[in-house]
XYZ file of C-alpha atoms in Angstrom:
625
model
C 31.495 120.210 89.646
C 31.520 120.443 93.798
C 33.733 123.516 94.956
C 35.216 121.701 97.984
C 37.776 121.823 100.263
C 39.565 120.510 103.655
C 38.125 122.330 106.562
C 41.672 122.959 107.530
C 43.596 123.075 110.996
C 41.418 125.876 112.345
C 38.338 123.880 112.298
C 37.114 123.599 115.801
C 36.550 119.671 117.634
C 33.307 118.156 116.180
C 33.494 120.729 113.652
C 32.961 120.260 109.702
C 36.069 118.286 108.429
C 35.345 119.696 105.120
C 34.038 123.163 103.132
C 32.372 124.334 100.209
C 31.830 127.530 98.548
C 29.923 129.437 94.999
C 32.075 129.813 92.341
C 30.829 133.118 90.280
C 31.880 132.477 87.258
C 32.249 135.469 84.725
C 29.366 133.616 82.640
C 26.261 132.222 84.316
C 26.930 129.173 83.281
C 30.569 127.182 83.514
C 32.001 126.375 80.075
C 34.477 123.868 80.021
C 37.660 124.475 78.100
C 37.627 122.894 74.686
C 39.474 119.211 74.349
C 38.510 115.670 75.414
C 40.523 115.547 78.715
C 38.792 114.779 81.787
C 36.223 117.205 83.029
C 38.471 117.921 85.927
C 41.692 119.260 83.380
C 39.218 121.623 81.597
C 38.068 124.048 84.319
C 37.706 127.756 83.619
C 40.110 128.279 86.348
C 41.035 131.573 84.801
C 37.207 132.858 85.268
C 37.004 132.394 89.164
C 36.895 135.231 91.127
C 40.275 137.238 91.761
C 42.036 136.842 95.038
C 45.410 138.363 96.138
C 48.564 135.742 96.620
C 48.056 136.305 99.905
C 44.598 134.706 99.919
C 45.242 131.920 97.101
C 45.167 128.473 99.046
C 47.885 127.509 98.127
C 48.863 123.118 98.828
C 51.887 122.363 100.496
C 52.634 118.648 100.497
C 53.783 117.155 103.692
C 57.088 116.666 104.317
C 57.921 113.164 103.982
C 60.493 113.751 107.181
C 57.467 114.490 109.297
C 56.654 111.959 111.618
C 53.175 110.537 110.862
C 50.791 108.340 112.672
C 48.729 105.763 111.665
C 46.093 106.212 109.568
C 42.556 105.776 110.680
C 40.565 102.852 109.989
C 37.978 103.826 107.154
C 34.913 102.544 109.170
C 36.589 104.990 111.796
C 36.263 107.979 109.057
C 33.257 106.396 107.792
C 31.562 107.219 111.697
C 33.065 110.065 111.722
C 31.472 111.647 108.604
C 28.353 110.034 109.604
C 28.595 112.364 112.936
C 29.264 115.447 111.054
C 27.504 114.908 108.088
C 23.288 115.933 108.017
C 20.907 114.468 110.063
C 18.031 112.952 108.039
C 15.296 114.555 107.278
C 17.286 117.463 106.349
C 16.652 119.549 103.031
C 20.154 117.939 101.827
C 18.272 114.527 101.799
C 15.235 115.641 100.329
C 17.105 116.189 97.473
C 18.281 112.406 97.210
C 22.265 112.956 98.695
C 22.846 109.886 101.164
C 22.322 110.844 104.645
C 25.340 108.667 105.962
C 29.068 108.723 104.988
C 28.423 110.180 101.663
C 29.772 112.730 99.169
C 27.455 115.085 100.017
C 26.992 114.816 104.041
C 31.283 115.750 103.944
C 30.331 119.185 102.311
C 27.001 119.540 103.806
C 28.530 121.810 106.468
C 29.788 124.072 103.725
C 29.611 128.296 104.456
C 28.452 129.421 101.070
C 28.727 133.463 100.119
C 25.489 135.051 98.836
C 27.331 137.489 96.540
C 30.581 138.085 95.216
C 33.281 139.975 96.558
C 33.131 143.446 95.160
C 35.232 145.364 92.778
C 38.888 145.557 94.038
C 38.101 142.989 97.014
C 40.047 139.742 97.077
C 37.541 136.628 98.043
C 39.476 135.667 101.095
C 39.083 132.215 101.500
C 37.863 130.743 98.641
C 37.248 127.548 97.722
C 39.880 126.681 94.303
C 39.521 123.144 93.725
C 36.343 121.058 92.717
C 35.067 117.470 92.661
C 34.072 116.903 89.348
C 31.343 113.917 88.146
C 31.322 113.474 84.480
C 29.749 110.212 82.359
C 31.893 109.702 79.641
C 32.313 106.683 77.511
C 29.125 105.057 79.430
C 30.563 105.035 83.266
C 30.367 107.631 85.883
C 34.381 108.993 86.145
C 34.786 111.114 89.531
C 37.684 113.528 89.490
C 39.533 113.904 92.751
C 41.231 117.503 93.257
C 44.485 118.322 94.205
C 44.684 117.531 98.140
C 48.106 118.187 100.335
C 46.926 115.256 102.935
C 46.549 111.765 102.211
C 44.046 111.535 105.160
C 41.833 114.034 103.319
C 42.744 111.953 99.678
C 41.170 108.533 101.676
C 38.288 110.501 103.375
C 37.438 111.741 100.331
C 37.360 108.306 97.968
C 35.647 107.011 101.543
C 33.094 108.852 100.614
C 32.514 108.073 96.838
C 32.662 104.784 97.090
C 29.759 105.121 99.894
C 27.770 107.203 97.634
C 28.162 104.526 94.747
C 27.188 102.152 96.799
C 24.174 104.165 98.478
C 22.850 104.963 94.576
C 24.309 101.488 93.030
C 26.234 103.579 90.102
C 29.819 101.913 89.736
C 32.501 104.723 89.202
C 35.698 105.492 88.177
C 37.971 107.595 89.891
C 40.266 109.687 87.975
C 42.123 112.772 88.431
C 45.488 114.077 91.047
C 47.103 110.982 92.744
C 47.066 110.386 96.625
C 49.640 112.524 98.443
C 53.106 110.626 98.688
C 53.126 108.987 101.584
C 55.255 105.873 103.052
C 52.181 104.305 104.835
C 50.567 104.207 101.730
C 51.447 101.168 99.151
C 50.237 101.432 95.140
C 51.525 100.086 92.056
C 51.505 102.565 89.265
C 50.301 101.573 85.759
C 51.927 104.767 83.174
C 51.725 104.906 79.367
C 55.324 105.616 78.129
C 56.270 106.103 74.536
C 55.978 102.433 73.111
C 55.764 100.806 76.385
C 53.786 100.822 79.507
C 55.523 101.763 82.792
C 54.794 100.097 86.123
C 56.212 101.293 89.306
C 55.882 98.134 91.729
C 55.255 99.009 95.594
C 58.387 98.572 97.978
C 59.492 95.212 99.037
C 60.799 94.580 102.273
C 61.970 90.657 101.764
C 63.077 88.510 98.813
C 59.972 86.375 99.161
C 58.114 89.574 98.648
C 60.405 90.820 95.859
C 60.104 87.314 94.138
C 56.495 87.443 94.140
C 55.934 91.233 92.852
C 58.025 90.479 89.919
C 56.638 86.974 88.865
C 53.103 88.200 89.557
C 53.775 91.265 87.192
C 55.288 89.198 84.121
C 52.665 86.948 84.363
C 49.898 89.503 84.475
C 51.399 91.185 81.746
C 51.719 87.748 79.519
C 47.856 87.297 80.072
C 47.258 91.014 79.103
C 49.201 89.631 75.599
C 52.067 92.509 76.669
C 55.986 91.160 76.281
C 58.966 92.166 77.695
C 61.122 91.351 74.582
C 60.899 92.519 71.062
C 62.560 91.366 67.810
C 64.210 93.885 65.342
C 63.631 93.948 61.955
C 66.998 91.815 61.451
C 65.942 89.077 63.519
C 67.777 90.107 66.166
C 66.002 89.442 69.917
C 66.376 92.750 72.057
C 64.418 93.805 75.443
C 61.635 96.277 74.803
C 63.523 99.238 75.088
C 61.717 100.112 78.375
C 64.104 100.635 81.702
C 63.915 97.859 84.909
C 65.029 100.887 86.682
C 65.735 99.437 90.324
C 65.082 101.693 93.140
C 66.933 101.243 96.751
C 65.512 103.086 99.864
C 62.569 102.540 102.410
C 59.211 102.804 103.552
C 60.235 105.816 105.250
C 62.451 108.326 103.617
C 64.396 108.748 107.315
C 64.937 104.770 106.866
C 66.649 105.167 103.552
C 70.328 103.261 104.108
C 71.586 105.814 101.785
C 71.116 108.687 103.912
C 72.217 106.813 106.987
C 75.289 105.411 105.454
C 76.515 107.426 102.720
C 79.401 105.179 102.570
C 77.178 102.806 100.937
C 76.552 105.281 98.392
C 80.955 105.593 97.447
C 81.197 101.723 97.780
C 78.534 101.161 95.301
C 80.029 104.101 93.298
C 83.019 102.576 92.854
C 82.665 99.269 92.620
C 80.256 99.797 89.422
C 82.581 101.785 87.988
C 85.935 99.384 88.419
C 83.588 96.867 87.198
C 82.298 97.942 83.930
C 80.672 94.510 83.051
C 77.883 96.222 85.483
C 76.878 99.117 83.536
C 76.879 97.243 80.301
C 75.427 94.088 80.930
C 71.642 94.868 81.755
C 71.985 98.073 79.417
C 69.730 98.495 76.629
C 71.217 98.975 72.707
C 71.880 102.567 73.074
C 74.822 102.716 75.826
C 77.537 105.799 75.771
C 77.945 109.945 77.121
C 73.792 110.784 75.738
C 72.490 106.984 76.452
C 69.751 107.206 79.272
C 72.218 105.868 81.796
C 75.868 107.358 80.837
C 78.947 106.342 83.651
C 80.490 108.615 85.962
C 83.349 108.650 83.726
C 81.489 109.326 80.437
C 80.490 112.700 81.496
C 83.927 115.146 81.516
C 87.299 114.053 82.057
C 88.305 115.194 84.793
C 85.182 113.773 86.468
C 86.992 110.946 88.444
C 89.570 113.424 90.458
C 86.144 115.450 91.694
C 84.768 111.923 92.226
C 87.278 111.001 94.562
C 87.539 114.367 96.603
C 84.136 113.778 97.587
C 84.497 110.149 98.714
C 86.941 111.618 100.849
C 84.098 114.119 102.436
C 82.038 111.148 103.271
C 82.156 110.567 106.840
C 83.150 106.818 108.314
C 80.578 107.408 111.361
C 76.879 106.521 111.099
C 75.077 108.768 112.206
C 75.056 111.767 109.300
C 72.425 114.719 108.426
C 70.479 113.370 105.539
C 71.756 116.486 103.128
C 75.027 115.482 103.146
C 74.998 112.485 100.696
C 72.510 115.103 98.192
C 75.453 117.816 98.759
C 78.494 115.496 97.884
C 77.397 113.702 95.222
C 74.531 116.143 93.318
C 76.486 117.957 90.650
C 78.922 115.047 90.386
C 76.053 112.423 89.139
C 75.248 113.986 86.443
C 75.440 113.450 82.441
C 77.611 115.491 79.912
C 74.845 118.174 79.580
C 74.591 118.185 83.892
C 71.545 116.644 83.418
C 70.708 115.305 86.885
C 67.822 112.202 85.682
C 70.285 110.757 83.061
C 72.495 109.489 84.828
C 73.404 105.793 85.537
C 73.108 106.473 89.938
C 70.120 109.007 89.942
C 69.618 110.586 93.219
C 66.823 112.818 91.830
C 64.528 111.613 94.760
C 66.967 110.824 97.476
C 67.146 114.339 99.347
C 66.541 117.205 96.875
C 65.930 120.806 98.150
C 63.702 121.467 95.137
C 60.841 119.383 96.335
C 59.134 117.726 98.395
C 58.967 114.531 95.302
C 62.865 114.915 95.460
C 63.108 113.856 99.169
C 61.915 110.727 99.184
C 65.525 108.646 100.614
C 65.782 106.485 96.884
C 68.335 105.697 94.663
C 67.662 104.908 91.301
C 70.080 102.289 89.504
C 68.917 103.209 85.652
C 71.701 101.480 83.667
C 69.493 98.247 84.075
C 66.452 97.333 80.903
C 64.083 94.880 80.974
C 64.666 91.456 80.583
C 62.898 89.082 78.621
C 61.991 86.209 82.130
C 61.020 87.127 85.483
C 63.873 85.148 86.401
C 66.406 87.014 84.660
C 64.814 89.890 86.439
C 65.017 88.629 89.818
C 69.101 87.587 89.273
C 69.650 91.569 88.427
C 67.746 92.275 91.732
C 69.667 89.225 93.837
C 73.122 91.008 92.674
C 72.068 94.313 94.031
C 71.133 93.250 96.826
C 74.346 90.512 97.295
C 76.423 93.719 96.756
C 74.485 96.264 99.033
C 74.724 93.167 101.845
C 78.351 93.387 101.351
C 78.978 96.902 101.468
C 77.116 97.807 104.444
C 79.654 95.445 106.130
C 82.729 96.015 104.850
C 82.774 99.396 102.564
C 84.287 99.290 99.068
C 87.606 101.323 99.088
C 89.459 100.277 96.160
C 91.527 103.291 93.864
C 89.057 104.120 90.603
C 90.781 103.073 87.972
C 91.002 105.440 84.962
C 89.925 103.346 81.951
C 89.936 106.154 79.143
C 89.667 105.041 75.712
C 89.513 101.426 77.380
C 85.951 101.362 78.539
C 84.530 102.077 74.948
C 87.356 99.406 73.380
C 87.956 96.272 75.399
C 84.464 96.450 78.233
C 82.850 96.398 74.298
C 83.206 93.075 73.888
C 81.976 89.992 75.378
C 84.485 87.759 76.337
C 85.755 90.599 78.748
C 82.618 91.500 79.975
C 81.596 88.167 81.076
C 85.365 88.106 82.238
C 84.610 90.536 84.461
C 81.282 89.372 86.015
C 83.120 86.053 86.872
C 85.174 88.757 88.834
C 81.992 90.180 90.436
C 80.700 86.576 90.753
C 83.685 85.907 92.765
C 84.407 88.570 94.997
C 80.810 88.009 96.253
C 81.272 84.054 97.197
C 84.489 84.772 99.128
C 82.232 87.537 101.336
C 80.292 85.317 101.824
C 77.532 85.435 99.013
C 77.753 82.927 96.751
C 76.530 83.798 93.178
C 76.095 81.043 90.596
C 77.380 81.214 87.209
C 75.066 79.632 85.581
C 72.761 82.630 86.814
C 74.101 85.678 85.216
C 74.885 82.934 81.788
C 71.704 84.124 80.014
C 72.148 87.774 80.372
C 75.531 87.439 78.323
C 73.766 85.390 75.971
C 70.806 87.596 75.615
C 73.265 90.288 75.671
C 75.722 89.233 73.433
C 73.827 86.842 71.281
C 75.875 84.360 68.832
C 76.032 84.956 64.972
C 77.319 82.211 63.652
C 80.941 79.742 63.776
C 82.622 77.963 61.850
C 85.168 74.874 62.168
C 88.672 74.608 59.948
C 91.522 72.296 60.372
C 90.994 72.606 64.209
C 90.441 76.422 64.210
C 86.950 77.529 65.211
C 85.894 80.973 64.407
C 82.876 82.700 66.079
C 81.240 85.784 65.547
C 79.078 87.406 68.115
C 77.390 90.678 68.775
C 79.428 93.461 70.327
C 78.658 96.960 71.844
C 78.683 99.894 69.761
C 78.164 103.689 71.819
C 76.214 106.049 69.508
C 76.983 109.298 69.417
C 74.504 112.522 69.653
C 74.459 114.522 66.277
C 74.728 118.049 65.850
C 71.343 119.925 65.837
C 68.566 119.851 63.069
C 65.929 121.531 62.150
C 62.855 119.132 62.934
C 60.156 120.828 61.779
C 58.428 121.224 64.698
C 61.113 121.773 66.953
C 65.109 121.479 66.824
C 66.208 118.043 67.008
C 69.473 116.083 67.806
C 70.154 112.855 66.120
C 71.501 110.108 67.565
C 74.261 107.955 65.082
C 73.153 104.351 65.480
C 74.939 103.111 61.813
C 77.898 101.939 63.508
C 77.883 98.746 64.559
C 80.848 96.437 66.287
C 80.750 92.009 66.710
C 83.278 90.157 67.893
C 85.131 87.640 66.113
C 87.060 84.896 68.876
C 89.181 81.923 67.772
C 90.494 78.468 69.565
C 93.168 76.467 68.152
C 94.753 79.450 66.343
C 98.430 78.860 65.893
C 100.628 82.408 66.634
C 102.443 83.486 63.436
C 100.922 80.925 60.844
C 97.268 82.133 61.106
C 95.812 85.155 60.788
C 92.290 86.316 60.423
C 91.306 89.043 58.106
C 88.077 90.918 57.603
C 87.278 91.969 53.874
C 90.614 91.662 53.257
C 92.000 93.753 56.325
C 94.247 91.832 59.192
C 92.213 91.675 62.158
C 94.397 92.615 65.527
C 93.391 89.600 67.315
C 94.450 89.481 71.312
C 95.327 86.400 73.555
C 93.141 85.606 76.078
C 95.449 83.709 78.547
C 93.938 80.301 76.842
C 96.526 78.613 74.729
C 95.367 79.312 71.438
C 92.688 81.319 72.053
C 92.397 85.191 70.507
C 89.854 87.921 70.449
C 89.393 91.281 68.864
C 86.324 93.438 67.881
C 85.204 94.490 64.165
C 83.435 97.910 63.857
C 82.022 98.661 60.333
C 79.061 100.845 59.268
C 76.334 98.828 58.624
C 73.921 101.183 56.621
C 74.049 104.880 55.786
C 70.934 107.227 57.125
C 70.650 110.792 56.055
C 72.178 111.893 59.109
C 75.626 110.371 60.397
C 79.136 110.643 60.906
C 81.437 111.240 58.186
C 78.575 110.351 55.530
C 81.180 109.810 53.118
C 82.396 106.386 54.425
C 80.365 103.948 52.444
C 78.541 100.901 53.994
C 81.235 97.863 54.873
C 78.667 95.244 54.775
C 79.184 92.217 53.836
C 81.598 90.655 56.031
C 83.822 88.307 54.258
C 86.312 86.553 57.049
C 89.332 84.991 56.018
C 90.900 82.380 57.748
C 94.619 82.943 56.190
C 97.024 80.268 56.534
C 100.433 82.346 55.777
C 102.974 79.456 55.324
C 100.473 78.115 52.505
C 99.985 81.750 51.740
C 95.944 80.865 51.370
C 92.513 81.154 53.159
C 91.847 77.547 54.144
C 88.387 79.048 55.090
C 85.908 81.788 56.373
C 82.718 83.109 56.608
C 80.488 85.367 55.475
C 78.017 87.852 57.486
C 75.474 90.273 56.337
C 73.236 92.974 58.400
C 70.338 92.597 55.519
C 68.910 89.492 54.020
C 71.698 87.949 51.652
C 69.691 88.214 48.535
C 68.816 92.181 48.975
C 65.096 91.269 50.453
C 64.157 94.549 52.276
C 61.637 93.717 55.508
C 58.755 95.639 55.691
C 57.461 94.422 59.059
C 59.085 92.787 62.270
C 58.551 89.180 63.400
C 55.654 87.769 64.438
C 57.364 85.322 66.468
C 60.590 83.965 67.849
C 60.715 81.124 64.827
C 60.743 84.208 61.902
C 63.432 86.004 64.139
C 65.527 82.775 64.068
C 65.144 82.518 60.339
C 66.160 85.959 59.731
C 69.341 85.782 61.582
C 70.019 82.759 60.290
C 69.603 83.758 56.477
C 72.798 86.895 57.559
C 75.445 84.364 58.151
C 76.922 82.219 55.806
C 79.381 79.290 56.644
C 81.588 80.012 53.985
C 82.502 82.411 51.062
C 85.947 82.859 51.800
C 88.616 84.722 49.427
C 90.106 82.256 46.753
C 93.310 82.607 45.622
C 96.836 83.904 46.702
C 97.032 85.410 49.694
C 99.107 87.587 51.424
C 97.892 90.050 53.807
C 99.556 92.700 55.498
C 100.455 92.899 59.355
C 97.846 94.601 61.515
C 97.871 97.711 62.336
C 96.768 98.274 66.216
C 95.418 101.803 66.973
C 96.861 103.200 69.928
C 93.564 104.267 71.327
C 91.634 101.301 70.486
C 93.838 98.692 70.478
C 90.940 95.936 70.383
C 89.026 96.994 67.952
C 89.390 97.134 63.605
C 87.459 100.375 62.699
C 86.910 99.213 58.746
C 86.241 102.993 58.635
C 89.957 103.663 58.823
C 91.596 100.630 57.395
């Protein structure tokens, strides 16, 4: 471990640019705390010396508001080491350290106490954080320490790598990131419960954008990592892991959110009159709790405070960068006001609680990973189509108050994708035109087919349907208290053509299903919700599982079912499976083994009229049937 240090501000011209210092150590020798982190997490931090607050060096990042030049060329930093570093000859290079650029010429300048401080005395000015050097695993990791400059981060891994080179030892460095700063670019790589997270650099034109994302799917295919998953069901889902997309600039004072926070309402508003845009690119668990809940999801009254601060957002330009962080903070938030889970995060756009939270970007979160690049790059092309439009003519259009709506009709495809047509067209009249055949294979993926049938002209199709889960009361976990979330509910869609009104009627295990007309002669929809399995924790555990689906296409002048259908969420014959699919051709089996093309009631029958429930006038809960 090197004690070491920037110099700081005080440091004279031609001076040292960095420092070093003895750590006494209550021990002799310095243990390492017990654990197989990195060297540089396991300090004895504790054991240092005691200084007063007053003398702790304490980092303060840069703000990312300051104005900042360029950064130096690293041959320039190289020469410049070189010049303060030892001359040769020196006892630092009889001991083998390089004589030029190196790790040890930046500390060789180091003022290094003789004793400690005494009792009582604070050690003023002492040096807190350490280089540390470890072999581990066969290679040479370097740990770089906490730094508040990202001119002192680069000087510093300037000089590693010249020392590497200089002794011909390949190394790994490891340890605190590189300051944030905007004329820096990286691509994080993050471990994240069952996925891996990468945060892609900035782009600053499509071409640029097009190329991150194909380049990263690609890279990922060759490191045998997928973007899509399949259930144990068969069913073909994304991975689970967020496409979060982030809008701001290379420099936070750039950020069109801050300079416009009209933007900011027009994009507000728009994805919440169009609710085909939340749900859509969603993942499977969607509602209040989901990772990306509405604006309208959180309280009820959340809409009227909505629109009192759209009408505190200034028309004029030119705006202090708080403002939009003011207006909008304690309004974006989910049902517990938590300020991340949100579908529009502003988390990092201009926080006061840190420097991290002022970084000008907007986080769109109600968008998951897709299974194609290309799929990808259409969720990106809207966003941009619709920030394009905005910052020319700003959305002002009433909110509409969808209540019990949003969780009843936006559940179901066929007004979903009605709905994106909508978006679809509203952008080709400003002057973007969006293909349809572009957003077509997110409603498939989204929405994905079950199964149809065809009888005496009628065709019946099933399809997959959303379904919000709800948040549990809390348990006792073992470890912790926990909160469960309800996923046994499940909802499909069930859409006919050719249906004649008042002769045929639909009915699901034996219940009329309240179909609705579409505007398409002969053409109704309606949405099925039924509890699919039963796990120990749930929602009124005493409704049994619904499951299978028998549909009934009732002819009522006949007074008989001249047909139907027959869907199950398990394999038909009981077969439990213990593992997932290996492949899309399994997943395609299983699905197809759930629905069967027939096994329709026989018999007499006359069913009852439907029942629509005021609330949910879309949907047949067979929990209340």
């Amino acid at each position: 471990a090197l004690p070491i240090a920037p110099a700081g501000v005080e440091t004279p011209p031609g001076g040292p640019r960095w420092r070093s210092g003895r750590w006494f150590l209550r021990a002799e020798r310095m243990y390492l705390l017990p654990g197989d982190s990195p060297m540089g997490y396991r300090l004895p931090l504790d054991s240092l010396v005691w200084a007063s607050k007053d003398d702790v060096p304490y980092l303060i990042d840069v703000d990312p508001f300051a104005p900042r030049a360029p950064l130096p060329h690293r041959w320039a930093r190289i020469s410049h080491q070189s010049q303060i570093g030892p001359s040769p000859g020196d006892a630092d290079t009889a001991r083998g350290l390089p004589a030029r650029g190196g790790l040890g010429s930046t500390a060789a300048r180091a003022s290094l106490a003789d004793a400690p401080p005494g009792p009582w005395q604070s050690a003023a000015d002492s040096i807190r954080t350490a280089v540390c050097i470890e072999p581990r695993d066969g290679k040479l990791h370097v740990f770089m320490p906490p730094l508040s400059g990202v001119a002192d981060y680069l000087d510093l891994v300037a000089a590693v790598e010249d020392t590497a080179a200089e002794v011909g030892i390949p190394v790994i460095v490891e340890g605190y990131h590189p300051p944030s700063d905007p004329r820096l670019r990286k691509l994080e790589v993050t471990p994240d419960p069952g996925v891996i997270e990468v945060n892609v650099h900035p782009a600053s034109s499509w071409d640029e954008l097009s190329a991150n994302t194909t380049i990263i799917y690609e890279e990922a295919r060759l490191c045998r990592l997928g973007s899509e998953k399949f259930m144990l069901d068969g069913r073909h889902t994304g991975t689970g892991g967020g496409n979060h997309l982030t809008l701001g600039a290379a420099a936070a004072a750039d950020s069109p959110i801050l300079r416009r926070p009209d933007l900011l309402r027009s994009l507000l508003a728009y994805w919440h009159n169009h609710p085909a845009l939340s749900f859509t690119f969603s993942g499977l668990f969607i509602g209040p709790t989901s990772q990306a809940p509405r604006v309208d999801e959180a309280r009820n009254d959340q809409l009227y405070e909505l629109e009192t601060a759209f009408r505190q957002v200034p028309e004029y330009r030119d705006v202090p960068p708080w403002l939009v962080d003011r207006l909008f903070r304690n309004l974006l938030v989910d049902v517990t006001g938590n300020t991340h889970r949100t579908e529009f995060c502003i988390d990092k756009l201009y926080s006061p609680d840190s420097v991290r939270g002022r970084l000008g970007i907007l986080e769109l979160r109600s968008f998951e990973m897709p299974p194609h690049a290309r799929m990808s790059l259409v969720q990106q092309l809207l966003v941009r189509a619709l920030v394009a439009r905005f910052w020319d003519q700003p959305y002002t259009t009433k909110l509409v108050r969808w209540d019990t709506e949003l969780h009843d009709r936006f559940m179901l495809p066929h007004f979903v994708a009605e709905d994106l047509e909508d978006v679809r067209s509203e952008l080709g009249q400003a002057g973007f035109p969006f293909a349809a055949e572009w957003l077509a294979p997110h409603v498939e993926f989204r929405f994905p087919v079950i199964g149809s049938i065809a009888q005496r002209g009628i065709v019946l199709e099933l399809r997959h349907a959303l379904e919000p889960w709800h948040v549990l009361g809390e348990e006792d976990g073992g470890a912790g208290t926990v909160r469960s979330v309800d996923s046994s509910l499940e909802r499909l869609q069930v859409k006919l053509n050719g249906m004649v009104d008042g002769r045929h009627v639909l009915t699901c295990n034996g219940h009329t299903v309240p179909l609705h007309p579409t505007g398409t002669n002969g053409e109704y929809v309606a949405g099925i919700r039924y509890r699919a399995w039963c796990p120990p924790s749930a929602l009124h555990p005493t409704i049994g599982i619904h499951t299978p689906l028998v549909f009934d296409l009732v002819d009522t002048w006949s007074g008989r079912s001249i047909g139907g259908c027959t869907h199950h969420v398990v394999h038909p014959g009981g077969r439990s499976y213990d593992t997932f699919p290996v492949n899309a051709y399994e997943a395609e089996g299983r699905r197809v083994a759930r629905f069967v093309p027939f096994g329709h009631t026989p018999g007499s029958m006359r069913p009852a009229p439907a029942t629509r429930d005021p609330d949910f006038p879309f949907t047949l809960d067979l929990r209340r049937a």
